[in-house]
PDB file of C-alpha atoms and ligand atoms in Angstrom:
ATOM      1  CA  MET W   1      59.430  87.836 -43.493  1.00  0.00           C
ATOM      2  CA  LEU W   2      60.365  84.236 -44.974  1.00  0.00           C
ATOM      3  CA  LYS W   3      62.768  84.664 -47.785  1.00  0.00           C
ATOM      4  CA  LEU W   4      62.114  82.270 -50.692  1.00  0.00           C
ATOM      5  CA  ALA W   5      64.531  80.874 -53.594  1.00  0.00           C
ATOM      6  CA  VAL W   6      62.414  79.142 -56.282  1.00  0.00           C
ATOM      7  CA  LEU W   7      64.537  76.643 -58.415  1.00  0.00           C
ATOM      8  CA  VAL W   8      62.977  76.205 -61.735  1.00  0.00           C
ATOM      9  CA  SER W   9      63.658  74.619 -65.248  1.00  0.00           C
ATOM     10  CA  GLY W  10      60.827  75.075 -67.261  1.00  0.00           C
ATOM     11  CA  GLY W  11      57.275  76.965 -67.758  1.00  0.00           C
ATOM     12  CA  GLY W  12      57.216  78.157 -64.123  1.00  0.00           C
ATOM     13  CA  THR W  13      53.462  77.906 -63.593  1.00  0.00           C
ATOM     14  CA  ASN W  14      54.019  76.929 -59.955  1.00  0.00           C
ATOM     15  CA  LEU W  15      56.405  79.674 -59.866  1.00  0.00           C
ATOM     16  CA  GLN W  16      53.488  81.799 -61.063  1.00  0.00           C
ATOM     17  CA  ALA W  17      50.904  80.340 -58.461  1.00  0.00           C
ATOM     18  CA  LEU W  18      53.540  81.358 -55.697  1.00  0.00           C
ATOM     19  CA  ILE W  19      53.795  84.786 -57.084  1.00  0.00           C
ATOM     20  CA  ASP W  20      50.071  85.469 -57.403  1.00  0.00           C
ATOM     21  CA  SER W  21      49.417  84.100 -53.830  1.00  0.00           C
ATOM     22  CA  ILE W  22      52.105  86.380 -52.331  1.00  0.00           C
ATOM     23  CA  ASP W  23      50.481  89.485 -54.303  1.00  0.00           C
ATOM     24  CA  ASP W  24      46.924  88.424 -53.335  1.00  0.00           C
ATOM     25  CA  GLY W  25      47.697  87.706 -49.820  1.00  0.00           C
ATOM     26  CA  ARG W  26      46.931  84.082 -49.717  1.00  0.00           C
ATOM     27  CA  VAL W  27      50.232  83.561 -48.464  1.00  0.00           C
ATOM     28  CA  HIS W  28      51.589  85.748 -45.720  1.00  0.00           C
ATOM     29  CA  ASN W  29      54.943  86.836 -44.306  1.00  0.00           C
ATOM     30  CA  ALA W  30      57.000  85.267 -47.456  1.00  0.00           C
ATOM     31  CA  GLU W  31      58.574  86.961 -50.378  1.00  0.00           C
ATOM     32  CA  ILE W  32      60.541  85.632 -53.156  1.00  0.00           C
ATOM     33  CA  SER W  33      64.061  86.975 -53.107  1.00  0.00           C
ATOM     34  CA  LEU W  34      65.734  84.941 -55.971  1.00  0.00           C
ATOM     35  CA  VAL W  35      64.635  82.683 -58.741  1.00  0.00           C
ATOM     36  CA  VAL W  36      67.301  80.141 -60.230  1.00  0.00           C
ATOM     37  CA  SER W  37      66.834  78.038 -63.320  1.00  0.00           C
ATOM     38  CA  ASN W  38      69.231  75.916 -64.637  1.00  0.00           C
ATOM     39  CA  LYS W  39      68.281  76.750 -68.311  1.00  0.00           C
ATOM     40  CA  LYS W  40      68.825  80.240 -69.692  1.00  0.00           C
ATOM     41  CA  ASP W  41      65.811  79.882 -71.794  1.00  0.00           C
ATOM     42  CA  ALA W  42      63.222  78.889 -69.294  1.00  0.00           C
ATOM     43  CA  TYR W  43      60.067  80.952 -69.311  1.00  0.00           C
ATOM     44  CA  ALA W  44      60.153  80.977 -65.582  1.00  0.00           C
ATOM     45  CA  LEU W  45      62.873  83.549 -65.953  1.00  0.00           C
ATOM     46  CA  THR W  46      60.754  85.709 -67.954  1.00  0.00           C
ATOM     47  CA  ARG W  47      57.998  85.371 -65.220  1.00  0.00           C
ATOM     48  CA  ALA W  48      60.512  86.614 -62.411  1.00  0.00           C
ATOM     49  CA  LYS W  49      61.543  89.447 -64.512  1.00  0.00           C
ATOM     50  CA  GLU W  50      58.182  90.596 -65.476  1.00  0.00           C
ATOM     51  CA  HIS W  51      57.632  90.673 -61.326  1.00  0.00           C
ATOM     52  CA  GLY W  52      60.795  92.401 -60.657  1.00  0.00           C
ATOM     53  CA  ILE W  53      62.101  89.271 -58.916  1.00  0.00           C
ATOM     54  CA  LYS W  54      66.112  88.916 -59.235  1.00  0.00           C
ATOM     55  CA  SER W  55      66.684  86.096 -61.519  1.00  0.00           C
ATOM     56  CA  LEU W  56      69.647  83.808 -62.794  1.00  0.00           C
ATOM     57  CA  CYS W  57      70.756  81.146 -64.355  1.00  0.00           C
ATOM     58  CA  ILE W  58      73.208  78.306 -62.925  1.00  0.00           C
ATOM     59  CA  SER W  59      73.529  75.280 -64.527  1.00  0.00           C
ATOM     60  CA  PRO W  60      75.770  72.179 -63.793  1.00  0.00           C
ATOM     61  CA  LYS W  61      76.891  72.144 -67.361  1.00  0.00           C
ATOM     62  CA  ASP W  62      78.674  75.528 -66.491  1.00  0.00           C
ATOM     63  CA  TYR W  63      80.964  74.160 -63.563  1.00  0.00           C
ATOM     64  CA  GLU W  64      83.756  71.611 -64.184  1.00  0.00           C
ATOM     65  CA  SER W  65      82.287  69.363 -61.113  1.00  0.00           C
ATOM     66  CA  ARG W  66      79.214  69.093 -59.045  1.00  0.00           C
ATOM     67  CA  LYS W  67      81.021  70.417 -55.971  1.00  0.00           C
ATOM     68  CA  ALA W  68      81.876  73.695 -57.903  1.00  0.00           C
ATOM     69  CA  PHE W  69      78.112  73.762 -59.026  1.00  0.00           C
ATOM     70  CA  GLU W  70      77.218  73.247 -55.213  1.00  0.00           C
ATOM     71  CA  ALA W  71      79.354  76.110 -54.267  1.00  0.00           C
ATOM     72  CA  ALA W  72      77.950  78.632 -56.699  1.00  0.00           C
ATOM     73  CA  LEU W  73      74.507  77.796 -55.949  1.00  0.00           C
ATOM     74  CA  LEU W  74      75.277  78.316 -52.146  1.00  0.00           C
ATOM     75  CA  GLU W  75      76.834  81.217 -52.567  1.00  0.00           C
ATOM     76  CA  VAL W  76      73.999  82.938 -54.046  1.00  0.00           C
ATOM     77  CA  LEU W  77      71.434  81.553 -51.444  1.00  0.00           C
ATOM     78  CA  LYS W  78      73.583  82.920 -48.598  1.00  0.00           C
ATOM     79  CA  LYS W  79      74.146  86.168 -50.444  1.00  0.00           C
ATOM     80  CA  GLU W  80      70.311  86.628 -50.661  1.00  0.00           C
ATOM     81  CA  GLN W  81      70.089  85.204 -47.157  1.00  0.00           C
ATOM     82  CA  VAL W  82      67.545  82.654 -48.408  1.00  0.00           C
ATOM     83  CA  ASP W  83      65.451  80.710 -45.578  1.00  0.00           C
ATOM     84  CA  LEU W  84      63.342  78.312 -47.738  1.00  0.00           C
ATOM     85  CA  VAL W  85      64.418  77.054 -51.190  1.00  0.00           C
ATOM     86  CA  VAL W  86      61.236  75.864 -53.295  1.00  0.00           C
ATOM     87  CA  LEU W  87      61.814  73.478 -55.979  1.00  0.00           C
ATOM     88  CA  ALA W  88      59.224  74.200 -58.402  1.00  0.00           C
ATOM     89  CA  GLY W  89      59.627  72.023 -61.437  1.00  0.00           C
ATOM     90  CA  TYR W  90      63.429  71.724 -61.213  1.00  0.00           C
ATOM     91  CA  LEU W  91      64.930  69.219 -63.331  1.00  0.00           C
ATOM     92  CA  VAL W  92      68.290  68.962 -61.373  1.00  0.00           C
ATOM     93  CA  ILE W  93      69.435  66.401 -58.541  1.00  0.00           C
ATOM     94  CA  LEU W  94      69.946  68.589 -55.787  1.00  0.00           C
ATOM     95  CA  PRO W  95      73.915  68.591 -54.481  1.00  0.00           C
ATOM     96  CA  GLU W  96      73.885  66.648 -51.041  1.00  0.00           C
ATOM     97  CA  GLY W  97      75.788  69.499 -49.582  1.00  0.00           C
ATOM     98  CA  LEU W  98      73.007  72.018 -50.042  1.00  0.00           C
ATOM     99  CA  ILE W  99      70.361  69.626 -48.593  1.00  0.00           C
ATOM    100  CA  GLN W 100      72.585  69.258 -45.340  1.00  0.00           C
ATOM    101  CA  VAL W 101      73.087  72.825 -44.992  1.00  0.00           C
ATOM    102  CA  TYR W 102      69.516  73.639 -45.700  1.00  0.00           C
ATOM    103  CA  ARG W 103      67.897  70.600 -43.863  1.00  0.00           C
ATOM    104  CA  ASN W 104      64.081  70.753 -43.592  1.00  0.00           C
ATOM    105  CA  ARG W 105      64.378  74.027 -45.471  1.00  0.00           C
ATOM    106  CA  VAL W 106      64.056  72.624 -49.048  1.00  0.00           C
ATOM    107  CA  ILE W 107      60.340  71.663 -50.407  1.00  0.00           C
ATOM    108  CA  ASN W 108      59.492  70.132 -53.451  1.00  0.00           C
ATOM    109  CA  ILE W 109      56.277  69.892 -55.532  1.00  0.00           C
ATOM    110  CA  HIS W 110      55.932  66.317 -57.201  1.00  0.00           C
ATOM    111  CA  PRO W 111      52.782  65.660 -59.181  1.00  0.00           C
ATOM    112  CA  SER W 112      51.444  62.439 -57.725  1.00  0.00           C
ATOM    113  CA  LEU W 113      50.477  61.135 -54.437  1.00  0.00           C
ATOM    114  CA  ILE W 114      53.758  59.976 -52.873  1.00  0.00           C
ATOM    115  CA  PRO W 115      54.708  56.972 -52.336  1.00  0.00           C
ATOM    116  CA  SER W 116      53.128  56.220 -55.645  1.00  0.00           C
ATOM    117  CA  PHE W 117      54.589  57.041 -59.114  1.00  0.00           C
ATOM    118  CA  CYS W 118      57.801  58.625 -57.789  1.00  0.00           C
ATOM    119  CA  GLY W 119      61.670  58.161 -57.254  1.00  0.00           C
ATOM    120  CA  ALA W 120      64.212  58.001 -59.948  1.00  0.00           C
ATOM    121  CA  GLY W 121      62.653  58.186 -63.580  1.00  0.00           C
ATOM    122  CA  TYR W 122      59.559  59.759 -62.563  1.00  0.00           C
ATOM    123  CA  TYR W 123      59.149  63.322 -63.527  1.00  0.00           C
ATOM    124  CA  GLY W 124      57.219  65.470 -65.876  1.00  0.00           C
ATOM    125  CA  LEU W 125      54.949  63.514 -68.085  1.00  0.00           C
ATOM    126  CA  LYS W 126      56.372  60.095 -67.204  1.00  0.00           C
ATOM    127  CA  VAL W 127      54.545  60.653 -63.944  1.00  0.00           C
ATOM    128  CA  HIS W 128      51.086  60.887 -65.346  1.00  0.00           C
ATOM    129  CA  GLU W 129      51.724  58.045 -68.499  1.00  0.00           C
ATOM    130  CA  ALA W 130      52.424  55.597 -65.403  1.00  0.00           C
ATOM    131  CA  ALA W 131      49.615  56.629 -63.382  1.00  0.00           C
ATOM    132  CA  LEU W 132      47.230  55.925 -66.502  1.00  0.00           C
ATOM    133  CA  ALA W 133      49.212  52.975 -67.699  1.00  0.00           C
ATOM    134  CA  ARG W 134      48.414  51.658 -64.005  1.00  0.00           C
ATOM    135  CA  GLY W 135      44.688  52.415 -64.267  1.00  0.00           C
ATOM    136  CA  VAL W 136      44.441  54.436 -61.127  1.00  0.00           C
ATOM    137  CA  LYS W 137      41.155  56.373 -60.703  1.00  0.00           C
ATOM    138  CA  VAL W 138      42.736  59.062 -58.391  1.00  0.00           C
ATOM    139  CA  THR W 139      46.138  60.583 -58.339  1.00  0.00           C
ATOM    140  CA  GLY W 140      47.247  64.096 -57.265  1.00  0.00           C
ATOM    141  CA  ALA W 141      50.114  66.126 -55.811  1.00  0.00           C
ATOM    142  CA  THR W 142      52.595  66.223 -53.036  1.00  0.00           C
ATOM    143  CA  VAL W 143      54.628  68.701 -51.361  1.00  0.00           C
ATOM    144  CA  HIS W 144      57.589  67.229 -49.157  1.00  0.00           C
ATOM    145  CA  PHE W 145      60.592  68.334 -47.493  1.00  0.00           C
ATOM    146  CA  VAL W 146      63.657  67.243 -49.654  1.00  0.00           C
ATOM    147  CA  ASP W 147      66.135  64.729 -48.128  1.00  0.00           C
ATOM    148  CA  GLU W 148      69.198  62.882 -49.734  1.00  0.00           C
ATOM    149  CA  GLY W 149      66.827  60.431 -51.320  1.00  0.00           C
ATOM    150  CA  THR W 150      64.356  60.855 -54.532  1.00  0.00           C
ATOM    151  CA  ASP W 151      60.735  61.941 -53.069  1.00  0.00           C
ATOM    152  CA  THR W 152      61.690  60.438 -49.989  1.00  0.00           C
ATOM    153  CA  GLY W 153      61.475  63.612 -47.713  1.00  0.00           C
ATOM    154  CA  PRO W 154      58.615  64.165 -45.022  1.00  0.00           C
ATOM    155  CA  ILE W 155      55.260  64.817 -46.566  1.00  0.00           C
ATOM    156  CA  ILE W 156      54.029  68.119 -46.024  1.00  0.00           C
ATOM    157  CA  LEU W 157      50.650  68.364 -47.829  1.00  0.00           C
ATOM    158  CA  GLN W 158      49.036  66.021 -50.530  1.00  0.00           C
ATOM    159  CA  LYS W 159      45.799  66.491 -52.877  1.00  0.00           C
ATOM    160  CA  ALA W 160      43.801  64.098 -54.447  1.00  0.00           C
ATOM    161  CA  VAL W 161      42.630  64.597 -58.177  1.00  0.00           C
ATOM    162  CA  GLU W 162      40.356  62.263 -60.016  1.00  0.00           C
ATOM    163  CA  ILE W 163      41.352  60.702 -63.364  1.00  0.00           C
ATOM    164  CA  GLN W 164      38.835  60.622 -66.255  1.00  0.00           C
ATOM    165  CA  PRO W 165      37.904  58.232 -68.682  1.00  0.00           C
ATOM    166  CA  ASN W 166      39.631  59.961 -71.676  1.00  0.00           C
ATOM    167  CA  ASP W 167      42.786  61.432 -70.079  1.00  0.00           C
ATOM    168  CA  THR W 168      45.699  61.603 -71.977  1.00  0.00           C
ATOM    169  CA  PRO W 169      49.049  62.175 -70.089  1.00  0.00           C
ATOM    170  CA  GLU W 170      48.851  66.051 -71.289  1.00  0.00           C
ATOM    171  CA  ILE W 171      45.343  66.583 -69.939  1.00  0.00           C
ATOM    172  CA  LEU W 172      46.186  64.925 -66.494  1.00  0.00           C
ATOM    173  CA  GLN W 173      48.838  66.728 -66.159  1.00  0.00           C
ATOM    174  CA  ARG W 174      47.042  70.065 -66.657  1.00  0.00           C
ATOM    175  CA  ARG W 175      44.220  68.764 -64.277  1.00  0.00           C
ATOM    176  CA  VAL W 176      46.657  67.821 -61.435  1.00  0.00           C
ATOM    177  CA  MET W 177      48.287  71.210 -61.823  1.00  0.00           C
ATOM    178  CA  GLU W 178      45.158  73.236 -61.619  1.00  0.00           C
ATOM    179  CA  GLN W 179      43.444  71.405 -58.865  1.00  0.00           C
ATOM    180  CA  ALA W 180      46.124  70.166 -56.603  1.00  0.00           C
ATOM    181  CA  GLU W 181      49.706  71.860 -57.659  1.00  0.00           C
ATOM    182  CA  TRP W 182      48.923  75.333 -57.676  1.00  0.00           C
ATOM    183  CA  LYS W 183      47.062  75.500 -54.626  1.00  0.00           C
ATOM    184  CA  ILE W 184      49.057  72.967 -51.983  1.00  0.00           C
ATOM    185  CA  LEU W 185      52.352  74.529 -53.039  1.00  0.00           C
ATOM    186  CA  PRO W 186      51.620  78.114 -51.787  1.00  0.00           C
ATOM    187  CA  LYS W 187      49.837  76.766 -49.043  1.00  0.00           C
ATOM    188  CA  ALA W 188      52.821  74.868 -47.716  1.00  0.00           C
ATOM    189  CA  VAL W 189      54.826  78.120 -48.059  1.00  0.00           C
ATOM    190  CA  ASP W 190      52.074  80.026 -46.062  1.00  0.00           C
ATOM    191  CA  LEU W 191      52.043  77.286 -43.417  1.00  0.00           C
ATOM    192  CA  ILE W 192      56.057  77.244 -43.368  1.00  0.00           C
ATOM    193  CA  ALA W 193      56.257  80.927 -43.192  1.00  0.00           C
ATOM    194  CA  ASN W 194      53.937  81.267 -40.290  1.00  0.00           C
ATOM    195  CA  GLY W 195      55.734  78.689 -38.020  1.00  0.00           C
ATOM    196  CA  LEU W 196      52.867  75.871 -38.680  1.00  0.00           C
ATOM    197  CA  ILE W 197      55.099  73.034 -40.051  1.00  0.00           C
ATOM    198  CA  SER W 198      57.497  71.037 -38.045  1.00  0.00           C
ATOM    199  CA  VAL W 199      59.256  68.194 -38.337  1.00  0.00           C
ATOM    200  CA  GLU W 200      59.375  65.354 -35.761  1.00  0.00           C
ATOM    201  CA  ASN W 201      60.727  61.856 -35.924  1.00  0.00           C
ATOM    202  CA  GLY W 202      60.931  62.381 -39.787  1.00  0.00           C
ATOM    203  CA  ARG W 203      57.089  63.313 -40.260  1.00  0.00           C
ATOM    204  CA  VAL W 204      55.622  66.534 -40.550  1.00  0.00           C
ATOM    205  CA  VAL W 205      53.165  67.958 -37.947  1.00  0.00           C
ATOM    206  CA  ASN W 206      50.866  70.547 -38.865  1.00  0.00           C
ATOM    207  CA  LYS W 207      49.603  72.886 -36.165  1.00  0.00           C
ATOM    208  CA  GLU W 208      47.026  74.288 -38.336  1.00  0.00           C
ATOM    209  CA  LYS W 209      45.221  71.362 -37.595  1.00  0.00           C
TER     210      LYS W 209
HETATM  211  C1  GRF F 301      54.979  70.468 -62.611  1.00  0.00           C
HETATM  212  O1  GRF F 301      54.315  69.366 -62.708  1.00  0.00           O
HETATM  213  C2  GRF F 301      55.697  69.771 -61.342  1.00  0.00           C
HETATM  214  O2  GRF F 301      55.117  69.018 -60.329  1.00  0.00           O
HETATM  215  C3  GRF F 301      56.853  68.855 -61.854  1.00  0.00           C
HETATM  216  O3  GRF F 301      57.258  69.613 -63.008  1.00  0.00           O
HETATM  217  C4  GRF F 301      56.116  70.522 -63.526  1.00  0.00           C
HETATM  218  C5  GRF F 301      56.706  72.064 -63.360  1.00  0.00           C
HETATM  219  O4  GRF F 301      56.041  73.011 -63.904  1.00  0.00           O
HETATM  220  N1  GRF F 301      57.831  68.670 -60.908  1.00  0.00           N
HETATM  221  P1  GRF F 301      55.901  74.210 -64.199  1.00  0.00           P
HETATM  222  O5  GRF F 301      57.210  74.652 -64.593  1.00  0.00           O
HETATM  223  O6  GRF F 301      55.933  74.806 -62.771  1.00  0.00           O
HETATM  224  O7  GRF F 301      54.916  75.078 -64.828  1.00  0.00           O
END
């Protein structure tokens, strides 16, 4: 059984998609051991509690240094014997030490087709604002492993979503979540939990295909 820690900062709809997919059997051989938020009022924490999942708030603001924050995060992950860390709308830059310890065992969901509209400054609604400003006709979402760069790690899954003529950033954000994020994040976890994903020469090989 793959033990997951889901790191969140906000509403937690991607967390909810994971919970539902595990409950209804679309994701096999995985369980959420822990939800960690950097914000104590994140609705994602309520979702976790409602499902009886252990949850806690660990904020960099409560530590005197990045190193101390990193040590606190690593300690809880180790205590719960976490195998895979899932960043689901997590707005904190992950400490480098944690990325090294969990090499190819941290994944992130990003609301665009990487390498478009990603990297420093592209988060939340800003991603969708940029896609609309550029006038692209197709956007989407990407699940990738996390490395030391911003949105630069090996790509696991992507799904395209069409842009409609009257889209606002908010409307587009919702469509990208419904049609792409809530599908490919659980799917990526299922593939990893069942040993179907490996990283070779910096690229993901999907053995399902
Ligand atoms: C999603 O759009 C995700 O791709 C981005 O932040 C949003 C999080 O939403 N990184 P939620 O907290 O899962 O509802």
